[in-house]
């Protein structure tokens, strides 16, 4: 996925998984999110996080058997038993329904959400409904055009019928059916604290392997001066740990 984003007086090139396009890009500021390791000459800063990655070459039975019994398998079976239905959003209206639901949810929980002007074309969105057709929320996944990774990005539900667990499982099944190699749970804190333990445990219970995921930043031109000053700031106030800085920022304004 690629998108251009305006930040103050310059344009940010934002890449997901597109390594070659990032390396060959030439704007003042480019960002790449990928599980690939790059040569140091190809970026200005590397930020490493952890994520749980599920190998979709396994059978569905093997994947499901890796889930934790009480916290994942049981809720999924319960949701299916009481008639929760997960439907892939195929229309603009059903995609926008989730975008609006997530926006309201994010304001209450102070979590990331879609930007107001963000296009939904790069996301597969799954909506959940109760047996009485009540809208329960959904999840949005971002995908690699080379079909290597299908990544969980946003999620918001009413938490009434274990629909959040069923949504993840259905998204995994969809990714496997459509030829993706891995399902990515979307990142977890490198250093889990009390405020992020819930998110860590939710993603851990789906049985994926804990691996590295990288955000690369590349700057050029006059912006290098500002970037050099920002590196000094991170070094002094956050002990040269960008993850600490991001965690600090997220307490006040979640990074999208």
C-alpha positions in Angstrom: 0.0 0.0 0.0 1.1 3.5 -0.7 -0.4 6.9 0.3 0.7 10.5 0.3 0.1 12.5 3.5 0.6 16.2 4.0 2.5 17.2 7.1 3.0 20.9 7.5 4.8 22.1 4.4 6.0 18.8 3.0 4.6 15.5 1.7 5.1 12.2 3.4 5.4 9.1 1.3 3.9 6.3 3.4 4.6 2.7 2.3 3.3 -0.6 3.7 5.4 -3.6 2.6 6.6 -2.0 -0.6 10.4 -2.2 0.0 11.6 -1.4 -3.5 9.4 1.6 -3.9 10.6 2.9 -0.5 14.2 2.5 -1.4 13.8 4.2 -4.8 11.6 7.1 -3.4 13.0 10.6 -3.3 10.7 12.9 -1.3 11.9 14.8 1.8 10.3 12.1 4.1 9.4 8.5 3.5 8.2 5.8 5.8 8.1 2.0 5.3 6.5 -0.6 7.5 7.7 -4.2 6.8 9.0 -7.4 8.3 12.1 -7.2 6.0 15.5 -6.2 7.2 17.1 -3.4 5.1 20.7 -2.3 4.7 21.7 0.7 6.9 22.4 2.7 3.8 18.8 2.5 2.8 17.2 4.4 5.7 17.8 7.1 8.3 16.2 5.5 11.3 14.9 2.0 12.1 12.2 1.4 14.8 11.7 -2.2 15.8 8.5 -3.5 17.3 7.2 -7.0 17.9 4.2 -8.7 16.3 2.6 -12.1 16.3 2.8 -13.8 12.9 0.7 -16.9 11.9 2.0 -19.1 9.2 -1.0 -19.6 6.8 0.6 -22.6 5.0 -0.6 -24.7 7.9 -4.1 -26.3 7.7 -7.0 -24.5 9.3 -7.1 -27.3 11.9 -3.5 -26.8 12.8 -3.9 -23.0 13.0 -7.0 -23.3 15.2 -5.3 -25.9 17.5 -2.6 -23.3 18.3 -5.1 -20.9 19.8 -5.4 -20.8 23.6 -8.4 -23.0 24.7 -10.1 -20.7 27.3 -9.3 -17.3 25.9 -9.6 -17.9 22.1 -11.1 -21.3 21.1 -14.0 -21.2 23.5 -15.1 -17.6 22.7 -15.0 -18.3 19.0 -17.1 -21.4 19.3 -19.5 -19.6 21.6 -19.9 -16.7 19.1 -20.6 -19.2 16.3 -23.0 -21.1 18.4 -25.2 -18.1 19.3 -25.3 -17.0 15.6 -22.8 -14.2 15.3 -22.2 -13.6 11.6 -19.0 -12.1 10.1 -19.4 -10.5 6.7 -16.7 -9.0 4.4 -17.6 -5.4 3.6 -18.0 -5.2 -0.2 -19.7 -1.8 -0.5 -18.7 1.7 0.3 -21.6 2.0 2.7 -20.6 -1.1 4.8 -17.0 0.1 4.9 -18.0 3.6 6.0 -20.3 2.1 8.7 -17.2 0.6 10.3 -15.1 3.7 9.8 -17.8 5.8 11.7 -18.1 3.1 14.4 -14.3 3.0 14.9 -14.1 6.8 15.0 -16.6 7.0 17.9 -15.0 4.1 19.6 -11.5 5.6 19.3 -12.6 8.9 20.9 -13.8 7.0 24.0 -10.7 4.7 24.3 -8.1 7.1 22.9 -6.8 4.7 20.3 -5.8 5.1 16.6 -8.5 5.4 14.0 -8.8 6.2 10.3 -7.9 9.7 9.3 -11.0 11.6 8.2 -9.9 11.8 4.6 -8.3 8.3 4.4 -9.3 6.1 1.6 -10.5 2.6 2.5 -9.4 1.0 -0.8 -6.3 -0.5 0.8 -8.3 -2.3 3.6 -10.3 -5.4 3.8 -13.0 -4.8 6.4 -15.0 -7.4 8.3 -18.2 -6.5 10.0 -19.9 -8.6 12.7 -23.7 -8.9 13.3 -25.7 -10.7 16.0 -28.4 -13.3 15.2 -30.9 -10.4 15.4 -28.9 -8.3 12.9 -27.5 -5.9 15.5 -24.3 -4.3 14.3 -21.5 -5.4 16.7 -18.5 -3.7 15.1 -15.6 -5.0 13.0 -12.0 -5.0 12.1 -9.9 -3.6 9.2 -6.9 -5.4 7.8 -4.2 -3.9 5.5 -2.7 -6.2 2.9 0.5 -6.7 1.0 0.0 -6.6 -2.8 2.4 -9.5 -3.2 0.1 -11.5 -0.8 2.9 -12.2 1.7 1.2 -10.5 4.7 -2.4 -9.8 5.7 -2.1 -7.5 8.7 -4.7 -6.7 11.4 -4.8 -2.8 11.7 -7.9 -1.5 13.4 -10.6 -3.1 15.5 -13.6 -2.0 17.5 -16.6 -4.0 18.7 -19.3 -3.9 21.4 -17.7 -6.9 23.1 -21.2 -8.5 23.6 -20.9 -11.9 22.1 -17.2 -12.6 21.7 -17.4 -11.1 18.2 -13.9 -9.7 18.4 -12.4 -13.2 18.6 -14.5 -14.6 15.8 -13.6 -11.6 13.6 -9.9 -12.4 13.9 -10.5 -16.1 13.1 -12.6 -15.3 10.1 -10.0 -12.8 8.8 -7.3 -15.5 9.1 -9.5 -17.9 7.2 -10.1 -15.3 4.5 -6.4 -14.5 4.2 -5.5 -18.2 3.9 -8.2 -18.9 1.3 -6.9 -15.9 -0.8 -3.3 -17.1 -0.9 -1.6 -14.9 1.7 1.5 -16.4 3.4 1.1 -14.9 6.9 -1.4 -13.3 9.1 0.0 -10.5 11.2 -1.7 -9.5 14.4 -0.7 -5.9 14.1 2.1 -5.2 16.5 2.5 -5.4 20.3 4.7 -3.4 22.7 8.3 -4.4 22.9 8.2 -3.7 26.7 4.7 -4.5 27.8 3.5 -2.4 30.8 0.3 -2.6 32.8 -1.6 -0.3 30.3 -0.8 -2.6 27.3 -0.9 -6.0 28.9 -4.5 -6.5 27.7 -3.6 -5.8 24.1 -0.6 -8.1 24.3 -2.6 -11.0 25.8 -5.4 -10.6 23.3 -3.0 -11.0 20.4 -0.9 -13.7 22.0 -3.8 -16.0 22.4 -4.1 -16.6 18.6 -0.9 -18.7 18.6 1.3 -16.8 16.3 5.1 -16.6 16.5 6.5 -13.4 18.2 8.8 -11.8 15.5 10.3 -8.4 14.6 8.4 -5.8 12.6 10.2 -2.7 11.4 9.3 0.9 10.7 12.0 2.6 8.5 12.2 6.4 8.1 14.2 8.1 5.4 14.8 11.8 5.1 16.6 14.0 2.6 17.3 17.6 1.8 16.8 20.4 4.4 14.7 18.1 6.5 17.9 16.3 7.6 18.7 19.2 9.9 15.4 19.0 11.8 15.7 15.2 11.8 19.2 15.4 13.4 17.8 17.7 16.1 14.9 15.2 16.7 17.5 12.4 17.1 19.2 14.4 19.8 15.9 15.0 21.5 15.1 11.2 21.5 18.6 10.4 22.8 18.4 12.9 25.7 14.8 12.4 26.8 14.0 8.8 25.8 17.5 7.2 26.0 17.6 6.8 22.3 14.6 4.4 22.3 12.0 5.4 19.7 9.6 2.9 21.2 9.6 4.8 24.5 8.9 8.0 22.6 6.0 6.4 20.7 4.5 5.0 23.9 4.7 8.4 25.5 3.0 10.1 22.5 0.3 7.4 22.4 -0.8 8.3 25.9 -1.9 11.6 24.7 -2.5 11.3 20.9 -2.4 7.8 19.4 -0.3 7.5 16.3 -2.2 6.3 13.2 
